[in-house]
Short mmCIF file of N, CA and C in Angstrom, two decimals:
data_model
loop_
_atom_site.label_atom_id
_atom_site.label_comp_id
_atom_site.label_asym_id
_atom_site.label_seq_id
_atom_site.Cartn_x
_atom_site.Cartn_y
_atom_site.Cartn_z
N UNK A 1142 86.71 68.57 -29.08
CA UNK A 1142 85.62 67.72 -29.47
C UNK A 1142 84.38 68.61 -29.62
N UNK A 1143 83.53 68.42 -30.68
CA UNK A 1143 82.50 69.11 -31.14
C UNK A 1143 81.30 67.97 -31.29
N UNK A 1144 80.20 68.17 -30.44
CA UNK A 1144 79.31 67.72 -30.71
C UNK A 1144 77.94 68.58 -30.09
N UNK A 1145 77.06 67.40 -30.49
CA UNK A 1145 75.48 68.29 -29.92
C UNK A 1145 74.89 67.20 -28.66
N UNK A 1146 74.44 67.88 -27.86
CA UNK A 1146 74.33 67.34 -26.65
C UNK A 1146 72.95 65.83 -26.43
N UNK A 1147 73.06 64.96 -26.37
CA UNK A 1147 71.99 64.22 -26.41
C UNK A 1147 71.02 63.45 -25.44
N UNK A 1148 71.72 63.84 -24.52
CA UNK A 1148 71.07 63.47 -23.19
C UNK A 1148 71.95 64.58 -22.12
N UNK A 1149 71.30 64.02 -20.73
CA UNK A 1149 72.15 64.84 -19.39
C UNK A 1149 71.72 64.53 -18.09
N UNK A 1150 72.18 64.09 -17.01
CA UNK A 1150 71.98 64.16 -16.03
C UNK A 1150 71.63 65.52 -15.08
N UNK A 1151 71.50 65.20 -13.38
CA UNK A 1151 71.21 66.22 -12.54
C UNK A 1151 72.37 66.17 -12.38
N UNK A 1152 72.36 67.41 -11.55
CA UNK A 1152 73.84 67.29 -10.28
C UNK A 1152 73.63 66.67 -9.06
N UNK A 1153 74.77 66.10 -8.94
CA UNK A 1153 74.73 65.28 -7.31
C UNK A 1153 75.48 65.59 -6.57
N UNK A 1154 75.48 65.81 -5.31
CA UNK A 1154 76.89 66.19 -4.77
C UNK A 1154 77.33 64.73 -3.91
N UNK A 1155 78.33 64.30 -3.60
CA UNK A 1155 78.85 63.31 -2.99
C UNK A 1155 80.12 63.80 -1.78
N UNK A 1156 79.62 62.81 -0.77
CA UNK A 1156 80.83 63.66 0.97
C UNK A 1156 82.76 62.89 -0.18
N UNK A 1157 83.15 63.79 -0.11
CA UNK A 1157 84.95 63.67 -0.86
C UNK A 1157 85.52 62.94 0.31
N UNK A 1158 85.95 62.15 -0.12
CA UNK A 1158 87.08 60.97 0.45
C UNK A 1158 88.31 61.76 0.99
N UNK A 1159 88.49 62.53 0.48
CA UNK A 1159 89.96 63.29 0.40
C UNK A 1159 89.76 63.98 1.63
N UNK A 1160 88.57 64.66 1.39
CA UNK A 1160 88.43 66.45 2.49
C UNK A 1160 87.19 65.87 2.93
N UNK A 1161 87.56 65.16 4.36
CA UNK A 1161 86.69 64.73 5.15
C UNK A 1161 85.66 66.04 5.38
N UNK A 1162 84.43 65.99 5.42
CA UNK A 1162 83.24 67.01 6.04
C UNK A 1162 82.96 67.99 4.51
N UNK A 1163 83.53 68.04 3.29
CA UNK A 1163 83.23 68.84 2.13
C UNK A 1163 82.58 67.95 1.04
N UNK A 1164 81.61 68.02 0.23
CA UNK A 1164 81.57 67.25 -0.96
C UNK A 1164 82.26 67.93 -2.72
N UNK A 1165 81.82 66.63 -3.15
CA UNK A 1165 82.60 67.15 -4.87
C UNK A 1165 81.52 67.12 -5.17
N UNK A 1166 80.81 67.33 -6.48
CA UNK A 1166 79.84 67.84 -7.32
C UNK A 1166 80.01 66.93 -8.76
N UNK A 1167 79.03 66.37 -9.26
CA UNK A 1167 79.02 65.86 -10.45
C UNK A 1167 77.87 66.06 -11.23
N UNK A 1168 77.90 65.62 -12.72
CA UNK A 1168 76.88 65.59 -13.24
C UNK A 1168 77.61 64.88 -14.79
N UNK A 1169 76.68 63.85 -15.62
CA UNK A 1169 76.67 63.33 -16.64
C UNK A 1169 76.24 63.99 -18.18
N UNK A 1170 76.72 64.09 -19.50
CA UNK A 1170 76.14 64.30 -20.37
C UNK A 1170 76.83 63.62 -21.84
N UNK A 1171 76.21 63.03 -22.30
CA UNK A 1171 76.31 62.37 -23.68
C UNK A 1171 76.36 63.39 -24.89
N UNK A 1172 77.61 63.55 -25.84
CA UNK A 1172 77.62 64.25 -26.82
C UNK A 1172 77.68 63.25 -28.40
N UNK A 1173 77.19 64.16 -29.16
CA UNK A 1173 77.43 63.22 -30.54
C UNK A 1173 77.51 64.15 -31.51
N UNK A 1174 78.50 63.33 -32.26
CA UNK A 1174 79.00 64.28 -33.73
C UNK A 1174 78.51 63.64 -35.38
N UNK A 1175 78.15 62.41 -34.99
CA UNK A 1175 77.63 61.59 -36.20
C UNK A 1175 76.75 60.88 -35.94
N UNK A 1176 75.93 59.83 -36.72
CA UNK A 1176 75.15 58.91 -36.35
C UNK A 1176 75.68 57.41 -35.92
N UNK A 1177 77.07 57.36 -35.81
CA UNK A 1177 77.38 56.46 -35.37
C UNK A 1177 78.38 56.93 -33.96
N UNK A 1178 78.87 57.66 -34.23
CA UNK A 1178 79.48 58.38 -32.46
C UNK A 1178 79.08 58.95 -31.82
N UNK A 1179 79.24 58.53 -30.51
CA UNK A 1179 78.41 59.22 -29.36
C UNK A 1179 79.59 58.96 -28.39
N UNK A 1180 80.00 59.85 -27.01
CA UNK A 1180 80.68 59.48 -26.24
C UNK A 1180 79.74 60.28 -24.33
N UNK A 1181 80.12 59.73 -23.64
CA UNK A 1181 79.78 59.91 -22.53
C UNK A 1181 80.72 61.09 -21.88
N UNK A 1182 80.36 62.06 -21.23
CA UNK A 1182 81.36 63.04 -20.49
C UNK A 1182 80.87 63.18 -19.03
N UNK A 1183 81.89 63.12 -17.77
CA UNK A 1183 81.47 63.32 -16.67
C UNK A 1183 82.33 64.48 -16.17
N UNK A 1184 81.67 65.41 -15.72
CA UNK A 1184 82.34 66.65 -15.09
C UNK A 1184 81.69 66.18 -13.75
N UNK A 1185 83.56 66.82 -12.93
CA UNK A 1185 83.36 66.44 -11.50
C UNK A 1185 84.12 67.66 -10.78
N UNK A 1186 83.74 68.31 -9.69
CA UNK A 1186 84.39 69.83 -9.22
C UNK A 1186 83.61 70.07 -7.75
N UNK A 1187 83.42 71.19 -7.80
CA UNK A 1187 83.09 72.00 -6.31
C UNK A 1187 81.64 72.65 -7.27
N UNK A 1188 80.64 72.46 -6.25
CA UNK A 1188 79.46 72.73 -6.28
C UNK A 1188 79.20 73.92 -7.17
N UNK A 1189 80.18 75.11 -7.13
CA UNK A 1189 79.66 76.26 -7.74
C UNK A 1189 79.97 76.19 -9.43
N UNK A 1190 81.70 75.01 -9.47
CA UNK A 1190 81.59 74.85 -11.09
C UNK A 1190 80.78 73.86 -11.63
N UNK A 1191 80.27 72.76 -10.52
CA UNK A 1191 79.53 71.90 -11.54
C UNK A 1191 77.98 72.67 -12.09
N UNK A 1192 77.47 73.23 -10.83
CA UNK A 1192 75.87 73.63 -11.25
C UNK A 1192 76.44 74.56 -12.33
N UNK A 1193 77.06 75.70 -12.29
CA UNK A 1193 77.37 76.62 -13.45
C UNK A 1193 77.77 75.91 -14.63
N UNK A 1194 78.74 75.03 -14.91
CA UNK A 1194 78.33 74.34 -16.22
C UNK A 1194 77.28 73.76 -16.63
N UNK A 1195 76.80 73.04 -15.44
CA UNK A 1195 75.13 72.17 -15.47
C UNK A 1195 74.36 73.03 -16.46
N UNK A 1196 74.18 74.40 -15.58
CA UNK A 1196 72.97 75.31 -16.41
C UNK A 1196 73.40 76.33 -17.74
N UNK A 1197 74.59 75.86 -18.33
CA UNK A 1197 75.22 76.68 -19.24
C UNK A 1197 74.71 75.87 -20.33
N UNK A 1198 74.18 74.52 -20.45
CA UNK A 1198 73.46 74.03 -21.97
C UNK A 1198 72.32 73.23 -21.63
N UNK A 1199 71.41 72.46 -22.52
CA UNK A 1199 71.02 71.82 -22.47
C UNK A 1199 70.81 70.79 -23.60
N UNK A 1200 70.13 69.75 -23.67
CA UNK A 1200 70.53 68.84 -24.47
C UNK A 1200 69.68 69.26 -25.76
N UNK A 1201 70.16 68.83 -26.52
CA UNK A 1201 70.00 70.00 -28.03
C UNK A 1201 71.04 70.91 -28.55
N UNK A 1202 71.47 71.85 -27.38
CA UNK A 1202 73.21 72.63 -27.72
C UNK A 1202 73.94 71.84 -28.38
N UNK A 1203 74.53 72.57 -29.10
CA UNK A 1203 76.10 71.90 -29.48
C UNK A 1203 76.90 73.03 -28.92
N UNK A 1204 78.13 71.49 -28.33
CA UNK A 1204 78.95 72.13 -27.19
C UNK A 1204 80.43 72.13 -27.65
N UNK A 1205 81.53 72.53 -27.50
CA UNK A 1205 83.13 72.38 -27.87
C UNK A 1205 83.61 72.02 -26.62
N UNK A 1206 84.13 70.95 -26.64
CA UNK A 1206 85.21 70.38 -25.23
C UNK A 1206 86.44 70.76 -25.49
N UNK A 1207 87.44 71.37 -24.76
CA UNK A 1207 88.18 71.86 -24.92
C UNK A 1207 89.11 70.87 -23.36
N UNK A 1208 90.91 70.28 -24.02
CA UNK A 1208 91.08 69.88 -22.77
C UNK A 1208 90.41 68.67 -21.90
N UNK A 1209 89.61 67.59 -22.30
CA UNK A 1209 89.05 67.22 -21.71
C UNK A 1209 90.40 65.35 -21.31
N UNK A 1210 89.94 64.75 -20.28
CA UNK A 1210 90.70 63.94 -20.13
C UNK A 1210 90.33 62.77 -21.03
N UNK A 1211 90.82 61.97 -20.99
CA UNK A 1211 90.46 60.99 -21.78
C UNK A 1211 90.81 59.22 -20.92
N UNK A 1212 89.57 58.25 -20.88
CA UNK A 1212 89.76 57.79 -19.82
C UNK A 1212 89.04 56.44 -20.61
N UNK A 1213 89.48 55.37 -20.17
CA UNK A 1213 89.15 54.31 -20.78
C UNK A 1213 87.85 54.30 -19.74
N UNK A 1214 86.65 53.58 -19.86
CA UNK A 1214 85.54 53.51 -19.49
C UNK A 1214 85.59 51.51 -18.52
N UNK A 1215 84.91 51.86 -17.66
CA UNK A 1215 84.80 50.39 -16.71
C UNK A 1215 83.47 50.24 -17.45
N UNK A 1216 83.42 49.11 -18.52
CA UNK A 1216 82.59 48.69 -19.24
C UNK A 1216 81.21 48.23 -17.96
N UNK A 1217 81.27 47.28 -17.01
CA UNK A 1217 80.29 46.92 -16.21
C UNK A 1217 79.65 48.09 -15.14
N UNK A 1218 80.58 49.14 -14.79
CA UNK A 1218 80.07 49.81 -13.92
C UNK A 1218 80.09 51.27 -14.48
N UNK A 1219 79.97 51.90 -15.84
CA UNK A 1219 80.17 52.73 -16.47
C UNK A 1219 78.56 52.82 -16.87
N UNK A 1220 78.42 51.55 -17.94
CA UNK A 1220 76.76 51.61 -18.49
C UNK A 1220 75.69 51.46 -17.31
N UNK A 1221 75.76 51.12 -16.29
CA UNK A 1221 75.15 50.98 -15.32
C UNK A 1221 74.29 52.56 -15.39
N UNK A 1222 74.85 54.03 -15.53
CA UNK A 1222 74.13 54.53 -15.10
C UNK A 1222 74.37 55.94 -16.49
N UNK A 1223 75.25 55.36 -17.48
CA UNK A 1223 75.18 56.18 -18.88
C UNK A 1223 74.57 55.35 -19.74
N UNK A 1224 74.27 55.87 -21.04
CA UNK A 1224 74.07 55.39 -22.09
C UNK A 1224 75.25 54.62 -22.49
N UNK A 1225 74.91 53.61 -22.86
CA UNK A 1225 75.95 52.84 -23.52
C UNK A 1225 76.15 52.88 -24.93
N UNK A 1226 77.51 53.47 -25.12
CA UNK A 1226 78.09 54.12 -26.83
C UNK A 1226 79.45 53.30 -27.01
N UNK A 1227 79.39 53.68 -28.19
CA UNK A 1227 80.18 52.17 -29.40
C UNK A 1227 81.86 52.81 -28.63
N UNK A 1228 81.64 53.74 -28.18
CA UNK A 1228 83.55 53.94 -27.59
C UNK A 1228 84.12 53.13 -26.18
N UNK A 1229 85.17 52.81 -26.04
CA UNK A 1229 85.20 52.45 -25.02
C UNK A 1229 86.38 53.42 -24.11
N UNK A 1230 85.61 54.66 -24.47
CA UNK A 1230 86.58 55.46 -24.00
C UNK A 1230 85.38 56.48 -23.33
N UNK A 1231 85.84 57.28 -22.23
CA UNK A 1231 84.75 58.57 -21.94
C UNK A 1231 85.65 59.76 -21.66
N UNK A 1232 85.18 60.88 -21.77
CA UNK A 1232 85.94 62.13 -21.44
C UNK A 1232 85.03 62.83 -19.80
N UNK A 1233 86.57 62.97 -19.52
CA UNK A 1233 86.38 64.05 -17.99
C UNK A 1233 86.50 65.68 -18.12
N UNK A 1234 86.04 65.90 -17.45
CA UNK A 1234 86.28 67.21 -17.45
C UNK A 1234 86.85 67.49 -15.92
N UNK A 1235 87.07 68.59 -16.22
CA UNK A 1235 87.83 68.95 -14.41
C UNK A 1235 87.93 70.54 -14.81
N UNK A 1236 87.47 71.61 -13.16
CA UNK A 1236 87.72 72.59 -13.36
C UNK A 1236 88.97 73.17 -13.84
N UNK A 1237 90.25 72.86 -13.69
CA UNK A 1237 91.38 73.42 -13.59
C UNK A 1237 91.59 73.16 -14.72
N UNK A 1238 91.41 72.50 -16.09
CA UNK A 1238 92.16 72.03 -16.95
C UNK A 1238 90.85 71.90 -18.25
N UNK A 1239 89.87 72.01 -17.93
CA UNK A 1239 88.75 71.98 -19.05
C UNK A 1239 87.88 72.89 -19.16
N UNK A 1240 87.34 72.96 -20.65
CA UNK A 1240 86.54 74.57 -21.01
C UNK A 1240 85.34 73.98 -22.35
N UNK A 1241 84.43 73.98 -21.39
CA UNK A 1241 83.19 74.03 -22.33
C UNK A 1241 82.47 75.04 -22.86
N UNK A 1242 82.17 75.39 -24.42
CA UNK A 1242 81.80 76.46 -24.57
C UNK A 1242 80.28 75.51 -25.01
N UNK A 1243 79.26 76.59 -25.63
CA UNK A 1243 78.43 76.29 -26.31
C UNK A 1243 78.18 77.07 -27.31
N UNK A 1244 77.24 76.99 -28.38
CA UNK A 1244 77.23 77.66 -29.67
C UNK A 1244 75.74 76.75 -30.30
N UNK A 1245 74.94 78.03 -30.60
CA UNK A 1245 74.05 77.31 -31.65
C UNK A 1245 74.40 76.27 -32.70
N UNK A 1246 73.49 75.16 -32.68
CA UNK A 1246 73.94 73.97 -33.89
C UNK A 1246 74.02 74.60 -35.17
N UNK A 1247 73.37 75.87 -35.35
CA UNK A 1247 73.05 76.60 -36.73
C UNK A 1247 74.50 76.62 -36.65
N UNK A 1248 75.13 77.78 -36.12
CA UNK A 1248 76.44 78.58 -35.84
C UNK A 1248 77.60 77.32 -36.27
N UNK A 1249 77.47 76.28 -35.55
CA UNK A 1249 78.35 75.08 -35.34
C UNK A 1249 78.59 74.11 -36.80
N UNK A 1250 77.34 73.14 -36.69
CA UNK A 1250 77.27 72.68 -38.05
C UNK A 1250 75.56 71.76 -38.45
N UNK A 1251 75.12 72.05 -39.22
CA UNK A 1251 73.90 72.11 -39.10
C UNK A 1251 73.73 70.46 -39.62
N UNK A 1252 74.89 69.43 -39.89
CA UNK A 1252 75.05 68.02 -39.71
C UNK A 1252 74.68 67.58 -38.17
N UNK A 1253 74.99 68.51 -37.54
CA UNK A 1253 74.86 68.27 -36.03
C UNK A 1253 73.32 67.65 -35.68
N UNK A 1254 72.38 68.81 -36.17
CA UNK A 1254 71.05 68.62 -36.19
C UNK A 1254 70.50 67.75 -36.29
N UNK A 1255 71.07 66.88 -37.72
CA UNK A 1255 69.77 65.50 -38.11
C UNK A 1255 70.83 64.73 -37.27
N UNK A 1256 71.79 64.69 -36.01
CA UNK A 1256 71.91 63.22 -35.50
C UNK A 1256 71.49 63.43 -33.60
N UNK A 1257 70.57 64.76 -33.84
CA UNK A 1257 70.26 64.85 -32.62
C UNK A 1257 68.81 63.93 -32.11
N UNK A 1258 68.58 63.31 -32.91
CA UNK A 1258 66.96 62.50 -32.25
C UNK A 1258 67.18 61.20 -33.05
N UNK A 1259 68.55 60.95 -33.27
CA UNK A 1259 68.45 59.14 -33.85
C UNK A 1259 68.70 58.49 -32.28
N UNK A 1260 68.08 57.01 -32.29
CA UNK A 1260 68.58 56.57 -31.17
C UNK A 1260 69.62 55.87 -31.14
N UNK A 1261 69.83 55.88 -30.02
CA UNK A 1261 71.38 55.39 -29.84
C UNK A 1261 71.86 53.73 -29.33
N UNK A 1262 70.64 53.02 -29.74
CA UNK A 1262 70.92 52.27 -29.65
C UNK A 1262 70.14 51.27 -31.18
N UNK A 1263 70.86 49.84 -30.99
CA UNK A 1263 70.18 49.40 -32.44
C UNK A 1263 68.68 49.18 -32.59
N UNK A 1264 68.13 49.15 -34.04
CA UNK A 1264 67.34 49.85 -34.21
C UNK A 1264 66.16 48.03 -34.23
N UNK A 1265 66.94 47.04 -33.68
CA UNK A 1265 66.72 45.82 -33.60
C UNK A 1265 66.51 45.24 -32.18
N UNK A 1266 67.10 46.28 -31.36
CA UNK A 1266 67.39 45.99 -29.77
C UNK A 1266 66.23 46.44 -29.55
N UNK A 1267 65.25 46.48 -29.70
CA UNK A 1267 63.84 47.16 -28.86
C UNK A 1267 62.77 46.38 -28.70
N UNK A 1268 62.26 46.06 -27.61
CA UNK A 1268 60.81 45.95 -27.87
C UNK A 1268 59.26 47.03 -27.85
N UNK A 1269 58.40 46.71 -28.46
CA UNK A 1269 57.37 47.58 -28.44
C UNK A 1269 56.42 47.05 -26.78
N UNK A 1270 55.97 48.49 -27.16
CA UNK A 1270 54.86 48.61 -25.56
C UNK A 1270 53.81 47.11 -25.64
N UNK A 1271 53.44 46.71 -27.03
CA UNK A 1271 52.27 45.68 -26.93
C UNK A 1271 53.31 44.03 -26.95
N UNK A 1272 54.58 44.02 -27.24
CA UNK A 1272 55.01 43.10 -26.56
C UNK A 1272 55.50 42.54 -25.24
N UNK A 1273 55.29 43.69 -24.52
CA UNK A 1273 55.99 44.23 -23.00
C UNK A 1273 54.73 43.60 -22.67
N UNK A 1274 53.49 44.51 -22.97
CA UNK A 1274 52.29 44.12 -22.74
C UNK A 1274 51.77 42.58 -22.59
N UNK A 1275 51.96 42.15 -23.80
CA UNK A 1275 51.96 40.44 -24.04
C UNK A 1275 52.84 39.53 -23.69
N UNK A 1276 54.04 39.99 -23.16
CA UNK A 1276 54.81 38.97 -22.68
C UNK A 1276 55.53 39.09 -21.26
N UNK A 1277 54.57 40.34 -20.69
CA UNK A 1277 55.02 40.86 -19.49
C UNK A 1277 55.66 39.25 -18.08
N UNK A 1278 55.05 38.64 -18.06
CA UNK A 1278 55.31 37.33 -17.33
C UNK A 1278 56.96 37.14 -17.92
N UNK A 1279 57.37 36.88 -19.08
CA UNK A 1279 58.72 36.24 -19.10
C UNK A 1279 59.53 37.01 -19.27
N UNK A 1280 59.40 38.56 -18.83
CA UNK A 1280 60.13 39.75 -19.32
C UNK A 1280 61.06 39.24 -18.05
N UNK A 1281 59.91 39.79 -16.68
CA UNK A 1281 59.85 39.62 -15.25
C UNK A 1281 61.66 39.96 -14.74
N UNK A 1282 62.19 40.99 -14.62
CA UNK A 1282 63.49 40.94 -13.88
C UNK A 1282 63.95 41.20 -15.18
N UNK A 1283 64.37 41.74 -16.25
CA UNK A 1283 65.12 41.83 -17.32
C UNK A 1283 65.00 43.37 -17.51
N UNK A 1284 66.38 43.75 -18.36
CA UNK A 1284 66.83 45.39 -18.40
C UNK A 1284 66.29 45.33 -19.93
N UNK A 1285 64.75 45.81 -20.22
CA UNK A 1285 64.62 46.55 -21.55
C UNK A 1285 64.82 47.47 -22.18
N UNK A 1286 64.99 47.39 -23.55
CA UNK A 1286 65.15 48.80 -24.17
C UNK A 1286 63.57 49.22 -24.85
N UNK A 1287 63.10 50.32 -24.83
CA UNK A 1287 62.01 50.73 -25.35
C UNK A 1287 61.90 51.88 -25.69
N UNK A 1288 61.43 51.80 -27.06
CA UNK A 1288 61.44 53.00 -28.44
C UNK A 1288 60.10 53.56 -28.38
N UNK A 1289 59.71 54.49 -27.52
CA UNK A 1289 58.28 56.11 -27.73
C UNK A 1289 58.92 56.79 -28.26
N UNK A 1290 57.45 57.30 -28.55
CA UNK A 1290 57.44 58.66 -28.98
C UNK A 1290 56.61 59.23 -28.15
N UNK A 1291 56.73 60.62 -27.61
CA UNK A 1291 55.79 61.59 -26.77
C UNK A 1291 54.35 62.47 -27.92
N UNK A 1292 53.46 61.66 -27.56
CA UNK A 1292 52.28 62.14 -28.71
C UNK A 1292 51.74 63.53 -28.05
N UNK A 1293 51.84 63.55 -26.49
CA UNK A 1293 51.25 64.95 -26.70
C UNK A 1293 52.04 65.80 -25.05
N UNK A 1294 51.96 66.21 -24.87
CA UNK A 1294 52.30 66.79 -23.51
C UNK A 1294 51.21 68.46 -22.64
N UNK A 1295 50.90 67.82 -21.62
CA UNK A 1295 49.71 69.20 -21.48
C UNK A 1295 50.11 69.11 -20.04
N UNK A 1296 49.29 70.20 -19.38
CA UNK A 1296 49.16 69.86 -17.97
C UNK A 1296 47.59 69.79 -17.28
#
């Protein structure tokens, strides 16, 4: 699988069920190859392979999955904490059996590029800041979607 990276999580580590007193290591990242596909990937391992893949891209790379599992997605407890994409499938990774490379989008395919800043969700599903604003009372408790742009950034 070839895509360019479009979002990403931190790493977390979590205490392993298995090996009482050790944790496993995770971290999230969303890839896309078109303007209509996007899929979710979760790599899960031992602390030293997750951070080392962690810091091997960032979102913008285009990455090659190599090996990856393939796993039908728990629709209710999946979007909870990914982006939610038109597959209902997500890919795993695992140290023993998966290989992520990376490669400039130039190098890769420069289609990659124009589907790195579309959003990923419909372009109908949004509200703006001055309706949030104006209708803040009946929003009250509801999961919005909301479309910025970053006008400036300083410190």
């Amino acid at each position: 699988v070839i895509g360019v990276v479009i979002g990403k999580t931190d790493v977390r580590g979590f205490p392993d069920r298995k090996n009482i007193g050790s944790e496993r290591y995770t971290f999230s990242f969303t890839i896309r190859d078109s303007p209509t596909c996007f899929i979710n990937v979760n790599a899960w391992g031992k602390e030293e392979y997750i951070r080392s893949l962690s810091e091997s891209f960032r979102v913008g790379d285009c990455v090659t999955i190599e090996n990856p599992l393939i796993q039908s997605k728990e629709q209710e407890r999946e979007e909870k904490f990914s982006p939610v994409t038109p597959s209902c499938y997500k890919l795993l990774l695992s140290e023993n059996h998966s290989v992520v490379k990376t490669s400039s989008c130039y190098e890769t395919d420069t289609k990659l590029l124009s589907v790195l800043h579309l959003p990923v969700k419909d372009p109908q599903d949004y509200y703006s800041l001055g309706d949030i604003t104006a209708n803040g009372q009946s929003l009250d408790g509801r999961i919005l979607n909301v479309l910025a742009a970053v006008k400036s950034v300083s410190y």
